[in-house]
Amino acid sequence: MNKPDTHAEKHNEHQLTTIRIKGHLADRWADWFAELTITRTANGDTLLTGPVPDQAALYGLLRKVRDLGLPLLTVHWVDPSQT
């Protein structure tokens, strides 16, 4: 018997998230965002990409961005089935 997918099961998957901030993040902050890949773009932005297990973890990351004083540009959740 096949078990139907439920919203709760899908919600609990670690979703790939990309956070774009204005400005280049200095190397000294790499340990602070150790769970994420840091990519500096040619246009001067920084992308923080990696798995974020839930809303609480996302909130923690956004607090770190706020504490750096760098403007938050976008937060993008990537559907795991599209990767």
Backbone as CSV, one residue per row, in Angstrom:
resi,resn,N_x,N_y,N_z,CA_x,CA_y,CA_z,C_x,C_y,C_z
1,MET,0.843,-1.179,0.000,0.000,0.000,0.000,0.887,1.240,0.000
2,ASN,0.640,2.124,-0.913,1.412,3.365,-0.990,0.911,4.356,0.040
3,LYS,1.846,4.979,0.690,1.513,5.995,1.686,1.483,7.353,0.993
4,PRO,0.386,8.098,1.104,0.331,9.414,0.450,1.277,10.403,1.119
5,ASP,1.814,11.295,0.316,2.657,12.369,0.858,1.789,13.325,1.653
6,THR,2.274,13.717,2.796,1.545,14.700,3.593,2.324,15.999,3.616
7,HIS,1.638,17.063,3.901,2.282,18.374,3.982,3.378,18.367,5.046
8,ALA,3.114,17.724,6.185,4.097,17.707,7.276,5.373,16.999,6.856
9,GLU,5.254,15.895,6.115,6.444,15.182,5.671,7.260,16.028,4.713
10,LYS,6.600,16.703,3.800,7.312,17.554,2.849,7.955,18.733,3.565
11,HIS,7.277,19.265,4.570,7.788,20.422,5.292,9.057,20.066,6.064
12,ASN,9.172,18.817,6.522,10.314,18.419,7.334,11.570,18.141,6.521
13,GLU,11.471,18.073,5.203,12.657,17.875,4.386,13.559,19.099,4.510
14,HIS,14.863,18.862,4.493,15.793,19.986,4.494,15.732,20.616,3.116
15,GLN,15.289,21.847,3.063,15.146,22.526,1.789,16.388,23.350,1.498
16,LEU,16.777,23.345,0.245,17.893,24.174,-0.184,17.406,25.616,-0.235
17,THR,18.141,26.489,0.409,17.762,27.894,0.500,18.907,28.758,0.008
18,THR,18.560,29.815,-0.723,19.545,30.808,-1.139,19.139,32.154,-0.555
19,ILE,20.061,32.762,0.174,19.859,34.092,0.750,20.817,35.031,0.033
20,ARG,20.282,36.101,-0.546,21.115,37.091,-1.246,21.191,38.344,-0.386
21,ILE,22.430,38.777,-0.118,22.634,40.010,0.634,23.456,40.981,-0.200
22,LYS,23.221,42.263,0.033,23.940,43.305,-0.702,25.314,43.485,-0.070
23,GLY,26.323,43.444,-0.904,27.693,43.591,-0.426,28.390,42.245,-0.354
24,HIS,29.698,42.286,-0.358,30.480,41.056,-0.251,30.768,40.754,1.208
25,LEU,30.471,39.537,1.611,30.716,39.078,2.962,32.201,38.759,3.114
26,ALA,32.838,39.325,4.113,34.273,39.103,4.343,34.533,37.651,4.742
27,ASP,35.724,37.163,4.411,36.107,35.782,4.718,36.020,35.465,6.208
28,ARG,36.214,36.451,7.045,36.216,36.203,8.490,34.862,35.715,9.017
29,TRP,33.792,35.873,8.226,32.464,35.442,8.644,32.127,34.024,8.176
30,ALA,33.034,33.375,7.463,32.765,32.038,6.909,32.400,31.031,8.009
31,ASP,33.076,31.080,9.149,32.762,30.145,10.236,31.367,30.382,10.807
32,TRP,30.923,31.623,10.773,29.605,31.977,11.306,28.494,31.370,10.450
33,PHE,28.769,31.196,9.159,27.811,30.609,8.221,28.336,29.266,7.715
34,ALA,28.958,28.483,8.595,29.649,27.246,8.211,28.754,26.259,7.476
35,GLU,27.472,26.247,7.783,26.563,25.295,7.148,26.162,25.709,5.731
36,LEU,26.573,26.896,5.307,26.191,27.422,3.998,27.408,27.631,3.103
37,THR,27.171,27.577,1.811,28.191,27.924,0.830,28.098,29.422,0.577
38,ILE,29.229,30.114,0.616,29.267,31.560,0.391,29.818,31.816,-1.002
39,THR,29.028,32.531,-1.809,29.433,32.873,-3.173,29.334,34.377,-3.350
40,ARG,30.425,34.999,-3.750,30.425,36.439,-4.031,30.167,36.625,-5.526
41,THR,29.169,37.421,-5.857,28.811,37.619,-7.257,29.550,38.815,-7.841
42,ALA,29.591,38.872,-9.167,30.281,39.960,-9.865,29.610,41.309,-9.629
43,ASN,28.310,41.297,-9.333,27.602,42.566,-9.135,27.697,43.085,-7.699
44,GLY,28.511,42.424,-6.857,28.735,42.933,-5.507,27.871,42.321,-4.428
45,ASP,27.026,41.351,-4.776,26.183,40.687,-3.785,26.871,39.427,-3.273
46,THR,26.336,38.881,-2.197,26.790,37.598,-1.667,25.603,36.654,-1.615
47,LEU,25.817,35.409,-2.056,24.804,34.363,-1.962,25.212,33.393,-0.864
48,LEU,24.299,33.120,0.035,24.480,32.106,1.073,23.540,30.967,0.709
49,THR,24.083,29.795,0.397,23.274,28.692,-0.109,23.517,27.432,0.704
50,GLY,22.432,26.752,1.059,22.566,25.489,1.770,21.246,25.012,2.320
51,PRO,21.270,23.849,2.978,20.043,23.291,3.542,19.624,24.044,4.805
52,VAL,18.333,24.322,4.892,17.760,24.964,6.079,16.598,24.077,6.523
53,PRO,16.709,23.437,7.689,15.725,22.427,8.069,14.334,22.948,8.405
54,ASP,14.238,24.188,8.892,12.923,24.678,9.298,12.940,26.201,9.426
55,GLN,11.783,26.755,9.771,11.639,28.203,9.881,12.500,28.778,11.003
56,ALA,12.671,28.043,12.085,13.504,28.527,13.190,14.954,28.685,12.746
57,ALA,15.446,27.731,11.965,16.816,27.821,11.450,16.944,28.997,10.491
58,LEU,15.926,29.199,9.663,15.941,30.341,8.742,15.975,31.648,9.528
59,TYR,15.167,31.737,10.561,15.140,32.944,11.386,16.518,33.213,11.995
60,GLY,17.189,32.159,12.449,18.533,32.316,13.003,19.511,32.858,11.980
61,LEU,19.427,32.360,10.747,20.301,32.864,9.683,19.998,34.324,9.367
62,LEU,18.717,34.659,9.320,18.342,36.045,9.020,18.787,36.992,10.134
63,ARG,18.787,36.525,11.373,19.305,37.346,12.481,20.790,37.611,12.304
64,LYS,21.536,36.609,11.841,22.968,36.799,11.595,23.193,37.846,10.511
65,VAL,22.401,37.772,9.437,22.519,38.758,8.355,22.211,40.149,8.900
66,ARG,21.165,40.256,9.702,20.807,41.544,10.308,21.940,42.073,11.174
67,ASP,22.545,41.191,11.964,23.623,41.602,12.865,24.852,42.097,12.113
68,LEU,25.041,41.621,10.886,26.154,42.099,10.061,25.899,43.497,9.504
69,GLY,24.641,43.911,9.485,24.298,45.223,8.956,24.263,45.275,7.436
70,LEU,24.256,44.102,6.794,24.180,44.067,5.331,22.720,43.910,4.910
71,PRO,22.274,44.684,3.912,20.876,44.603,3.491,20.524,43.229,2.907
72,LEU,19.411,42.678,3.357,18.872,41.434,2.824,18.138,41.754,1.527
73,LEU,18.487,41.051,0.453,17.844,41.288,-0.835,16.764,40.257,-1.136
74,THR,17.081,38.968,-1.004,16.092,37.924,-1.283,16.353,36.685,-0.434
75,VAL,15.293,35.925,-0.232,15.372,34.579,0.330,14.603,33.694,-0.633
76,HIS,15.258,32.639,-1.116,14.640,31.770,-2.118,14.748,30.325,-1.661
77,TRP,13.598,29.651,-1.553,13.559,28.231,-1.218,13.492,27.458,-2.517
78,VAL,14.375,26.470,-2.679,14.405,25.654,-3.885,13.689,24.340,-3.593
79,ASP,12.745,23.980,-4.446,12.024,22.720,-4.320,13.005,21.567,-4.521
80,PRO,13.152,20.656,-3.529,14.125,19.567,-3.658,13.907,18.699,-4.894
81,SER,12.688,18.603,-5.370,12.415,17.779,-6.551,12.927,18.430,-7.832
82,GLN,13.300,19.704,-7.773,13.788,20.411,-8.954,15.303,20.499,-8.991
83,THR,15.993,19.933,-8.001,17.455,19.988,-7.983,18.063,18.737,-8.547
